[in-house]
Short mmCIF file of C-alpha atoms and ligand atoms in Angstrom, two decimals:
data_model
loop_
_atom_site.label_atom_id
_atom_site.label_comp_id
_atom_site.label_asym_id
_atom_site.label_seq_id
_atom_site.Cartn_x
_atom_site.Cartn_y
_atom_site.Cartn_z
CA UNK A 1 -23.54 9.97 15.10
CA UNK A 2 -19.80 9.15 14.68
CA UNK A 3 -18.67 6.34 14.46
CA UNK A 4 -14.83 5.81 14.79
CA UNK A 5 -13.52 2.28 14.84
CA UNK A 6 -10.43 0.33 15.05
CA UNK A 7 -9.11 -0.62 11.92
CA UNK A 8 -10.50 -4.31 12.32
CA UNK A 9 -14.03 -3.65 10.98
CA UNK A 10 -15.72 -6.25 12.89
CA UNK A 11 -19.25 -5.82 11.54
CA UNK A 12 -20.42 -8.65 9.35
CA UNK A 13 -23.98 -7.64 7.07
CA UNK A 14 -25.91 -10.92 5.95
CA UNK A 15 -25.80 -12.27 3.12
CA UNK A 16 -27.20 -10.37 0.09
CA UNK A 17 -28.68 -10.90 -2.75
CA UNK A 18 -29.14 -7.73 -4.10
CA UNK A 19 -25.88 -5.90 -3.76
CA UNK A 20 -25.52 -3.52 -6.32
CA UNK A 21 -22.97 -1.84 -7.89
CA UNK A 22 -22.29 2.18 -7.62
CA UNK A 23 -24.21 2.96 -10.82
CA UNK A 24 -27.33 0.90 -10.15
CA UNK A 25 -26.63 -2.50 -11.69
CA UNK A 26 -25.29 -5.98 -10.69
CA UNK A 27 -21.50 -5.87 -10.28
CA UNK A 28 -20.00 -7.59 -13.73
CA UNK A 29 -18.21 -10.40 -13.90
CA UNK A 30 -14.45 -10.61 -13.49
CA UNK A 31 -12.92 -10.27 -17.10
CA UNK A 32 -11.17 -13.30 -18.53
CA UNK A 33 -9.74 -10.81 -21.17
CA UNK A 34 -8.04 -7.34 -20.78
CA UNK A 35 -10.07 -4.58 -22.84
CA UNK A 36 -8.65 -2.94 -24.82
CA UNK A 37 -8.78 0.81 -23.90
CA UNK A 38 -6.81 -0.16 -20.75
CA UNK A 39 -3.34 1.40 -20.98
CA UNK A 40 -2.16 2.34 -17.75
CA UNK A 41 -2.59 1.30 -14.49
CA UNK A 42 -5.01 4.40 -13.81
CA UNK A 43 -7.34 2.96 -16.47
CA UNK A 44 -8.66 0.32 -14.56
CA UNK A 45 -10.54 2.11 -12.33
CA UNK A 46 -12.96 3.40 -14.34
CA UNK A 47 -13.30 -0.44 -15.47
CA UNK A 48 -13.68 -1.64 -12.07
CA UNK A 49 -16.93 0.64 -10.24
CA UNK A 50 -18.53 -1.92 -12.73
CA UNK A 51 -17.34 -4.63 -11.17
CA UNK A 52 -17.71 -3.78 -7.40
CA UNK A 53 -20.63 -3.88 -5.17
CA UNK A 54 -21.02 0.24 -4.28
CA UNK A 55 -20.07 0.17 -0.01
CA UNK A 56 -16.95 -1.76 -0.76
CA UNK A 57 -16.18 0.66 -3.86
CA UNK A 58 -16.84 3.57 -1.46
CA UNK A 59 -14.51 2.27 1.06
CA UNK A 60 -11.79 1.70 -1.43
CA UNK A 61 -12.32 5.05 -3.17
CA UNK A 62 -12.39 6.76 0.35
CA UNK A 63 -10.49 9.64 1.04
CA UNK A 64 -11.54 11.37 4.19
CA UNK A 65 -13.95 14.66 4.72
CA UNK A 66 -13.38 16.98 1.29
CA UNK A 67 -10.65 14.28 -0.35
CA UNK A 68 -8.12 16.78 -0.03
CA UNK A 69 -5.49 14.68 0.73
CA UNK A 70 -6.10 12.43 -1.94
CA UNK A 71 -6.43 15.30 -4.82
CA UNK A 72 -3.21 16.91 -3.65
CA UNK A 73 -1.07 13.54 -3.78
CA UNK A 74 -1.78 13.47 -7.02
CA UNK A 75 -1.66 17.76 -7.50
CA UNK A 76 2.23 17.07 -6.14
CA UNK A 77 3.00 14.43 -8.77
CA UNK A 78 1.83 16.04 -11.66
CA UNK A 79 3.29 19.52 -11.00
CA UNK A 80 6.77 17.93 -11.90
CA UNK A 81 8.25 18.41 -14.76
CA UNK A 82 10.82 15.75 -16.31
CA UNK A 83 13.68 16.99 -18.57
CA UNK A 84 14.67 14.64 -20.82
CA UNK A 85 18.12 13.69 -22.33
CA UNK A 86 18.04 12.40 -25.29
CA UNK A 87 21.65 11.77 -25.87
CA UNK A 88 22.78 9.10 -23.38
CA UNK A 89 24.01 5.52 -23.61
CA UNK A 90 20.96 3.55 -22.10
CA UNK A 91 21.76 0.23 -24.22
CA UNK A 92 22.31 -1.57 -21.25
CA UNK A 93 19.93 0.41 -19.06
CA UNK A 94 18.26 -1.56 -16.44
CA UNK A 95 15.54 -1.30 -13.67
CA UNK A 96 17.38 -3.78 -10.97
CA UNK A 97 18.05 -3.05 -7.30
CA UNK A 98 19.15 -4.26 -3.76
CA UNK A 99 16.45 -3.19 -1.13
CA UNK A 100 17.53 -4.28 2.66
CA UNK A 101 19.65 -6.94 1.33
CA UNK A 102 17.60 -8.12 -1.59
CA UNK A 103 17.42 -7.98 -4.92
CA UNK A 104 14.39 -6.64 -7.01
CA UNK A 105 14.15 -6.82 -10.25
CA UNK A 106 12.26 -3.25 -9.99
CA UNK A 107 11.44 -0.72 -6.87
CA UNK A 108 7.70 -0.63 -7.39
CA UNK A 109 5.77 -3.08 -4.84
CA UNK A 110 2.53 -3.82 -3.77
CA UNK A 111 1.70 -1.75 -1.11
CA UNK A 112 -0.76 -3.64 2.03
CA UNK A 113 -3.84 -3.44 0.70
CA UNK A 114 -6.68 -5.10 3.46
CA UNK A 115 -10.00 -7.36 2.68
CA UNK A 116 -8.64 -8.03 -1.51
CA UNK A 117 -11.54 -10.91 -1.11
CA UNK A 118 -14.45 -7.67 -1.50
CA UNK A 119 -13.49 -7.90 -4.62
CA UNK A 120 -12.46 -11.11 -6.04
CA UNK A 121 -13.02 -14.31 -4.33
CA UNK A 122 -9.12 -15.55 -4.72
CA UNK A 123 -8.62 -11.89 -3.42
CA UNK A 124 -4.92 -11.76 -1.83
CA UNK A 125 -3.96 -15.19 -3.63
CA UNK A 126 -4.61 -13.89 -6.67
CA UNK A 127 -2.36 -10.79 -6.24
CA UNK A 128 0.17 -12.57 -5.22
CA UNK A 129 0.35 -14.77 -7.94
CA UNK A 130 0.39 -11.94 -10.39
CA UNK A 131 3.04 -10.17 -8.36
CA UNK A 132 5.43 -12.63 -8.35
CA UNK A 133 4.85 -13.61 -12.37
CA UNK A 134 5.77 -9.68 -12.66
CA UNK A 135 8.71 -10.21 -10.21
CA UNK A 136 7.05 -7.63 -7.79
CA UNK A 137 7.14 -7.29 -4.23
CA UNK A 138 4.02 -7.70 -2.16
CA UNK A 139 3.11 -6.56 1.22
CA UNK A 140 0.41 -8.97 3.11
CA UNK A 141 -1.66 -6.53 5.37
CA UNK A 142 -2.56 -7.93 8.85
CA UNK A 143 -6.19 -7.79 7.85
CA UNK A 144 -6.01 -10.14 4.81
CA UNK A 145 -9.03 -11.92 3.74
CA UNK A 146 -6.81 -14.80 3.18
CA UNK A 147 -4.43 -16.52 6.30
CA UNK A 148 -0.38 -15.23 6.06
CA UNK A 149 0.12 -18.66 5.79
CA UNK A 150 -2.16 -19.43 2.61
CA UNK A 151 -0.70 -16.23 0.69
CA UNK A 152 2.60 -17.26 1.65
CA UNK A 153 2.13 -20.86 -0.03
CA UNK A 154 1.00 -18.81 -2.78
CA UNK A 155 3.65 -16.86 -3.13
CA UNK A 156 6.24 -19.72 -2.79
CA UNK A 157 4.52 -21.69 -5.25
CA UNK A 158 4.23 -19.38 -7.89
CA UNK A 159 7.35 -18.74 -7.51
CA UNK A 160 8.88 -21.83 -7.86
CA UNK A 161 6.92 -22.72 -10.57
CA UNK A 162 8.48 -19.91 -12.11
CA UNK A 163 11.60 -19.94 -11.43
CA UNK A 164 11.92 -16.41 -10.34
CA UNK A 165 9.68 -14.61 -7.09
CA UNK A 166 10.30 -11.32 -5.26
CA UNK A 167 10.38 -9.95 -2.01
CA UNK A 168 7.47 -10.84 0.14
CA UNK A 169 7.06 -8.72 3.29
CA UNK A 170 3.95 -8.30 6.33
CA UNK A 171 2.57 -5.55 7.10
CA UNK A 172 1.70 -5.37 10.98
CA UNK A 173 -0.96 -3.69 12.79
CA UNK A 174 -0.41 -4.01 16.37
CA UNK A 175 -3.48 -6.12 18.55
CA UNK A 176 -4.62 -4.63 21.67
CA UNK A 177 -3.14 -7.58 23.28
CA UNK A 178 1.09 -7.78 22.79
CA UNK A 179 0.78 -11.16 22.64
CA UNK A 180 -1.88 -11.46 19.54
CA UNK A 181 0.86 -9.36 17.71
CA UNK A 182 3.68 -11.40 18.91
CA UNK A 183 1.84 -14.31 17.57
CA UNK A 184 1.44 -12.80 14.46
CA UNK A 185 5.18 -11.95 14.25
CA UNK A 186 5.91 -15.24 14.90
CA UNK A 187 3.67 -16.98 12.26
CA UNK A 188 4.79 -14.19 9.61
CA UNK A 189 8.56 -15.32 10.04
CA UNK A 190 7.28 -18.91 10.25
CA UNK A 191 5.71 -18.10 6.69
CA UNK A 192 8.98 -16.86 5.20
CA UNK A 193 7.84 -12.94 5.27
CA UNK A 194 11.25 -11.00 4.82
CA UNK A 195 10.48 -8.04 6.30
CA UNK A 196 7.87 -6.81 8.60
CA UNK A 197 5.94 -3.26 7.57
CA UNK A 198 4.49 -1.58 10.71
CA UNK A 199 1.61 0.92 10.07
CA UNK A 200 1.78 3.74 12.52
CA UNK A 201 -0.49 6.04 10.65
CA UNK A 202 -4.28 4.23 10.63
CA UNK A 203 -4.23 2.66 14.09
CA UNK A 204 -7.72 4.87 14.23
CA UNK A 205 -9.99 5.78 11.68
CA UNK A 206 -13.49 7.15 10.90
CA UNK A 207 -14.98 3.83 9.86
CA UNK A 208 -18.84 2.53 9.12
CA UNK A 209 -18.06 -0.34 6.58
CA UNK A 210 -19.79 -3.62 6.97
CA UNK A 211 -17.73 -6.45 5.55
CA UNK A 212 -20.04 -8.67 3.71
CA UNK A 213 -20.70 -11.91 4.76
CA UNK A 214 -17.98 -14.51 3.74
CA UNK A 215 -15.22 -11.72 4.03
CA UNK A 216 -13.00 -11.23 7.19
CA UNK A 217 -9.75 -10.53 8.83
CA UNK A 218 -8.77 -14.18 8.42
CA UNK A 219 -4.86 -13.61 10.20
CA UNK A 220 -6.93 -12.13 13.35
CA UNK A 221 -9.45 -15.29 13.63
CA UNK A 222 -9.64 -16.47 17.12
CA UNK A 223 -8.33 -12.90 18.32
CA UNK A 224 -10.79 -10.49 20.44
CA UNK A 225 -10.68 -7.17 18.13
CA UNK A 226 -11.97 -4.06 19.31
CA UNK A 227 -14.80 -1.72 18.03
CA UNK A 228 -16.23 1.80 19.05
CA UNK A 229 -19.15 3.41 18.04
CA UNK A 230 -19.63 6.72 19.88
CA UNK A 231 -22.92 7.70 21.19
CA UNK A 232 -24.07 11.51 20.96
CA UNK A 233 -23.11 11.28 24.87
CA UNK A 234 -20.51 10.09 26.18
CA UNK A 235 -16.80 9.59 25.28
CA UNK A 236 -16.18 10.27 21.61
CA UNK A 237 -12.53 8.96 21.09
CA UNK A 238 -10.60 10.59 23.78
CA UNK A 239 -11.34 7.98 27.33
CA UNK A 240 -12.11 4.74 25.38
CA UNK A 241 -10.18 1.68 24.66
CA UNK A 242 -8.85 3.27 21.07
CA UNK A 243 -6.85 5.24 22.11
CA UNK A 244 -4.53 2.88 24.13
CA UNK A 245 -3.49 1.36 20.58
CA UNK A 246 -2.41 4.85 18.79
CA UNK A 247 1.25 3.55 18.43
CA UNK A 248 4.08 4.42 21.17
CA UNK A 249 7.97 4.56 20.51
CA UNK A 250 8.28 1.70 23.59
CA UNK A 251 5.88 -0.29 21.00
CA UNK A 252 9.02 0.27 18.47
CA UNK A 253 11.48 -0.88 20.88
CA UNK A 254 9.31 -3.47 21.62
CA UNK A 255 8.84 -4.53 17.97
CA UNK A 256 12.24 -3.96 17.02
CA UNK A 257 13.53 -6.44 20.49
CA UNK A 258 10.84 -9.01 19.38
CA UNK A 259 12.32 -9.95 15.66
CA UNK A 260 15.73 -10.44 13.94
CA UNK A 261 13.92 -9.61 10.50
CA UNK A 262 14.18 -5.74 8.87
CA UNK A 263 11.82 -3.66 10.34
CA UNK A 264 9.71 -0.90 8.30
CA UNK A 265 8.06 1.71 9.55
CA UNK A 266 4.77 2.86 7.59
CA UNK A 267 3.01 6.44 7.63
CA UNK A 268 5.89 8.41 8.40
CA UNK A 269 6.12 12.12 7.17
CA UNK A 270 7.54 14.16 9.59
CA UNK A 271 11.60 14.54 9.57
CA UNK A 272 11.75 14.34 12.91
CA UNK A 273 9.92 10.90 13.33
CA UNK A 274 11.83 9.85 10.71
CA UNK A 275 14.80 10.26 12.51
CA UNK A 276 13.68 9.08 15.78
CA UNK A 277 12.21 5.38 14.21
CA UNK A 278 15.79 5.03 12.77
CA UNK A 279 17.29 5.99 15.76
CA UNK A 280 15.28 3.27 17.59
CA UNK A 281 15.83 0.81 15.40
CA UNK A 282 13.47 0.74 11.91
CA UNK A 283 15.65 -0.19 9.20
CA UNK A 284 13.66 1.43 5.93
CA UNK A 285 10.41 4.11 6.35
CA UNK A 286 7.45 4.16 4.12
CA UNK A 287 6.85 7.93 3.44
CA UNK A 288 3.26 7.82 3.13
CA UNK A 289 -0.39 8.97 4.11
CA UNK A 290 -2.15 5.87 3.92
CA UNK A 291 -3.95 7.43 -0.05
CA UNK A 292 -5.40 10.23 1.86
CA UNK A 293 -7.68 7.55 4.07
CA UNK A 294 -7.01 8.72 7.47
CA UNK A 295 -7.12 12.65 7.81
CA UNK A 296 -7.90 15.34 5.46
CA UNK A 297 -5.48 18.20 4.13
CA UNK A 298 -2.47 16.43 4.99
CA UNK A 299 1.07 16.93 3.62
CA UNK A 300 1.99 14.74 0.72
CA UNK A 301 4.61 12.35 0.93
CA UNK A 302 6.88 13.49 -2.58
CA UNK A 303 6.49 17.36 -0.50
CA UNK A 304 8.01 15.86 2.77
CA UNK A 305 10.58 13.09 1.05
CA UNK A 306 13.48 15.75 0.50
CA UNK A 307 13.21 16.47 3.90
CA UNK A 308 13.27 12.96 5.46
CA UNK A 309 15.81 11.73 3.05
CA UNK A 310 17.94 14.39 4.68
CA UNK A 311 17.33 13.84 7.86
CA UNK A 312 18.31 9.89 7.80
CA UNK A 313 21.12 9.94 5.91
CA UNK A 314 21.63 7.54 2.34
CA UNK A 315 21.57 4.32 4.39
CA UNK A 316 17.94 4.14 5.36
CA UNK A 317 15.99 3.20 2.21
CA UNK A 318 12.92 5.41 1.66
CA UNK A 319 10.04 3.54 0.02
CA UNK A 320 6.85 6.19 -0.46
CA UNK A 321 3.16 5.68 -1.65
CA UNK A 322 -0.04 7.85 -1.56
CA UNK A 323 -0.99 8.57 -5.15
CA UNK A 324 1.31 6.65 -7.45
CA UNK A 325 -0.15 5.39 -10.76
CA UNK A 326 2.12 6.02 -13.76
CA UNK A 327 5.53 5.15 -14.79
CA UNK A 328 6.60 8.51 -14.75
CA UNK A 329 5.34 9.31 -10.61
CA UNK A 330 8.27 6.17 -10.22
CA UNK A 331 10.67 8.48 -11.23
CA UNK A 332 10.02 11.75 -9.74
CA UNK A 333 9.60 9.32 -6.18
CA UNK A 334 13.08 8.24 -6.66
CA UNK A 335 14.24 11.60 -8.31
CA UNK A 336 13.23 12.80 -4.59
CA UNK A 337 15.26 10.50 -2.61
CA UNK A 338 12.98 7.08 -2.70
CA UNK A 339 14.40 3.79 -3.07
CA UNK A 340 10.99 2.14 -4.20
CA UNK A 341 7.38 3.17 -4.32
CA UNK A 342 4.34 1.45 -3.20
CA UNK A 343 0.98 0.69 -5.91
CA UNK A 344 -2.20 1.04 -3.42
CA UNK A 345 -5.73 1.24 -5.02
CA UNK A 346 -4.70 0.21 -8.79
CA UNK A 347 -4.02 -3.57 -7.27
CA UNK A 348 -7.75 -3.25 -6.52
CA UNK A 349 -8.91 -2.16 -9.16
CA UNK A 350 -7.03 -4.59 -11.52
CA UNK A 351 -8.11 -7.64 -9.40
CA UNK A 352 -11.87 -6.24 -9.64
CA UNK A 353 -11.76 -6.19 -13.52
CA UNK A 354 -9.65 -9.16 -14.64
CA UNK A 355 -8.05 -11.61 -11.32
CA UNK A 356 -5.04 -12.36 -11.49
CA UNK A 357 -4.82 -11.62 -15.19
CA UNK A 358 -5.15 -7.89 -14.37
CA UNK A 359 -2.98 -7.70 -11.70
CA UNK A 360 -0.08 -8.58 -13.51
CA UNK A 361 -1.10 -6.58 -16.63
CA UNK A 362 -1.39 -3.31 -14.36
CA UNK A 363 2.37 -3.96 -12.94
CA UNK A 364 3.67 -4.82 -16.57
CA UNK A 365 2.66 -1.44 -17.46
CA UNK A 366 3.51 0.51 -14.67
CA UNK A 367 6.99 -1.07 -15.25
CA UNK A 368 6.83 -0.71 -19.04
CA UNK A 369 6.32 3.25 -18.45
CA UNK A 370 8.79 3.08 -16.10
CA UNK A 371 11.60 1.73 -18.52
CA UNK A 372 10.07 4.66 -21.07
CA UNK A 373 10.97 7.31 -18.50
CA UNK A 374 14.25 5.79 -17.65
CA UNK A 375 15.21 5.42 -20.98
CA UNK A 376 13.88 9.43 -22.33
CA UNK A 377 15.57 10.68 -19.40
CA UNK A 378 19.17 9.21 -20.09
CA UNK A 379 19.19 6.83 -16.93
CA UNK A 380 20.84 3.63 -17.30
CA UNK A 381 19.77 2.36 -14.06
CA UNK A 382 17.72 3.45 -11.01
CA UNK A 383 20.63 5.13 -9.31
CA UNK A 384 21.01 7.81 -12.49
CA UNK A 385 17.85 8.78 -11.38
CA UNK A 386 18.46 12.13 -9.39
CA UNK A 387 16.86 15.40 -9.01
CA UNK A 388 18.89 16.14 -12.82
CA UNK A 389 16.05 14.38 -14.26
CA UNK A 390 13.38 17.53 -13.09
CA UNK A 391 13.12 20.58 -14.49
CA UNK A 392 13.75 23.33 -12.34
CA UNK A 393 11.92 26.37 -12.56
CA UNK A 394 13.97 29.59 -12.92
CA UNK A 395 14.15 31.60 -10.14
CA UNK A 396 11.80 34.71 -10.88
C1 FNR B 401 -5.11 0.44 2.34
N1 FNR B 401 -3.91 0.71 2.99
C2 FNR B 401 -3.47 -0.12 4.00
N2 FNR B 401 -2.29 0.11 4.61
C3 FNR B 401 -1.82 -0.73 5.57
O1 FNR B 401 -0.74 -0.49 6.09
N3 FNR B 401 -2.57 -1.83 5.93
C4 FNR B 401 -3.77 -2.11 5.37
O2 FNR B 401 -4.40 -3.09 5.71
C5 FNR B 401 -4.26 -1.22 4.38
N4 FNR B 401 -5.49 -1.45 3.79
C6 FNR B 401 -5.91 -0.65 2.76
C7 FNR B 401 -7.12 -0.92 2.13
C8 FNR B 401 -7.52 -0.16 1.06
C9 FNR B 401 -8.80 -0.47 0.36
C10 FNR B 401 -6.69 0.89 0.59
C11 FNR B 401 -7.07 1.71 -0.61
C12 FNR B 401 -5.52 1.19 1.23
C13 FNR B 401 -3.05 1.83 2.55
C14 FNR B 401 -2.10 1.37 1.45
O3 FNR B 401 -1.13 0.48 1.97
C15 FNR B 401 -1.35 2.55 0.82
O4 FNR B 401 -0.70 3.30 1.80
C16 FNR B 401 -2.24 3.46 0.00
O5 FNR B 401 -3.27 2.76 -0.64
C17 FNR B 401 -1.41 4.18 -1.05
O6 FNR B 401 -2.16 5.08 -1.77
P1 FNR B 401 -2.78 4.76 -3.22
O7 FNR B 401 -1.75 4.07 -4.05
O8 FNR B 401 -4.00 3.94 -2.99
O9 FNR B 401 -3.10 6.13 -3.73
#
């Protein structure tokens, strides 16, 4: 049997006590240390399938059918070669941008990543916390495990306390009801979100994960959420409720007449969408295919960025994700036409092993590799970074 359901996963299994992890044993602990064979932001996922309970590993692992999608985002990364230049003046070299207005101190951000409670009871607190300690944009998905409003507090807090913060933005899935997402529009701006991120690409999804008990979609409380589970007769997808959410361009207009803030559009890879969001009104695109979660043997995002960089012009800032884990996939995003790139997985993985703690050791090395890069490849600051810095096979 099939079972495709709405992105809400609505299912709730009781309480247990003997969840296990993926190899057999109990999950461990969340580390109040970071080991010490950790020394990139990849490394903590072979750390953390100790520390989470197998179905919610499995769902965060997922890729779709053969994982296709999720091999080749990474295939397209590493077939890049960097050329370095040794000789260059990077004394005062730099890693600090404007992005729709504001400043970050660096273009790598916290992509939406739902449910961050499956893994860490703080969950989306937690990551926020480390995110703004590391001066790091986050993205709040709709289907948080902690309210908008309590990861906004967070976020706030932390940073006033230190006297620095970055960018926070909310990502929006749209409700089957307009005016469950214009309520969550309006409590996002209420919040202080800057921007708001609409996914386009995962509005349905092959689906069969039971949120534990304790975890849920705490923004969408109160909010009827729909769920399909096809029989062997009967409609599969096509003639049930689902597919009156798959996202419309008159849902753009209507997003884009509904708020004053910048509006993103998530899970685009085509040119010519590209150019038709802008056209419509999306200020900034996330290149992306959702880490390979929704359909197998797609087109990576660093393939089609050229492309969609062309086709809206240098105004519209590009931000990509799908596959990014070292310092050096940062540059070869931007190299390609990206403003900023977008950390998916690794944030779960780093709050599995070690909280907060790990969070913000995962984004000081991404950004640590990054400077490395920046600095072997002669670039002073993010805009030196152009298609110079990759090799270019010679024409046969
Ligand atoms: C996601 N992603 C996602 N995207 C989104 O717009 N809203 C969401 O709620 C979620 N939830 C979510 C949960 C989990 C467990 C994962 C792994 C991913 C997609 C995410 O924002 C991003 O596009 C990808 O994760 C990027 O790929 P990498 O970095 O994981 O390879």
């Amino acid at each position: 049997m099939y079972g495709f359901i709405h992105v809400i996963f609505l299912m709730h299994s009781a309480p247990s006590a003997s969840s296990l992890n993926t190899l057999g044993h109990p999950p461990r602990e969340v580390l109040r240390h970071i080991p010490s064979d950790i020394t990139s932001a990849a490394d903590y996922e072979c750390h953390a399938i100790h520390h989470v309970e197998a179905g919610a590993w499995k769902h965060i692992q997922g890729g779709t059918n053969q994982n296709l999608t999720l091999a080749h985002n990474r295939a397209t990364f590493d077939r890049l070669r960097l050329l370095p230049k040794p000789i260059a003046d990077v004394r005062h070299a730099h890693t600090s941008l404007q992005l729709l207005g504001h400043p970050l101190s660096n273009p790598i951000l916290l992509a939406p990543v739902a449910y961050q409670r499956l893994v860490h009871p703080e969950g989306e607190l937690a990551t926020m916390r480390a995110a703004m300690a590391l001066q790091t944009g986050m993205v709040v998905s709709t289907l948080s495990s902690h309210t908008l409003e309590d990861i906004a507090q967070a976020g706030q807090a932390a940073a006033a306390e230190m006297g620095h913060g970055a960018p926070r933005w909310f990502q929006l899935y749209l409700q089957p009801e307009r005016a469950h997402s214009l309520q969550l529009l309006r409590r996002a701006e209420a919040a202080g979100y800057t921007a708001i991120v609409w996914t386009v690409d995962a509005s349905i999804k092959r689906s069969g994960f039971p949120l534990p008990y304790g975890v849920d979609a705490a923004n969408l409380r109160g909010m009827p959420a729909t769920q399909h589970t096809s029989p062997l007769q009967g409609p599969i997808l096509f003639g049930t409720p689902l597919m009156q959410q798959t996202p419309t361009w008159d849902d753009l207009q209507w997003l884009r007449a509904h708020t004053q803030l910048p509006l993103i559009v998530k899970g685009v890879l085509s040119p010519a969408i590209a150019r038709q969001a802008v056209a419509l009104g999306a200020n900034a695109l996330v290149v992306s295919n959702h880490g390979g979660r929704v359909l197998d043997g797609v087109v990576s995002p660093l393939e089609v960025l050229p492309a969609i960089a062309q086709a809206v012009g240098p105004t519209i800032p590009l931000l990509l994700d799908s596959g990014v884990r070292y310092g050096t996939d940062v540059v070869k995003a931007l190299a390609l036409g990206a403003s900023a790139v977008l950390i998916g997985r690794p944030q779960m993985h780093a709050l599995a092993t070690a909280g907060l703690l790990g969070v913000a050791h995962m984004l000081h090395l991404l950004r640590a590799e990054f400077e490395l890069a920046m600095a072997h490849l002669g670039c002073a600051t993010v805009t030196d970074i152009t298609p110079d810095v990759l090799w270019q096979r010679p024409q046969a």
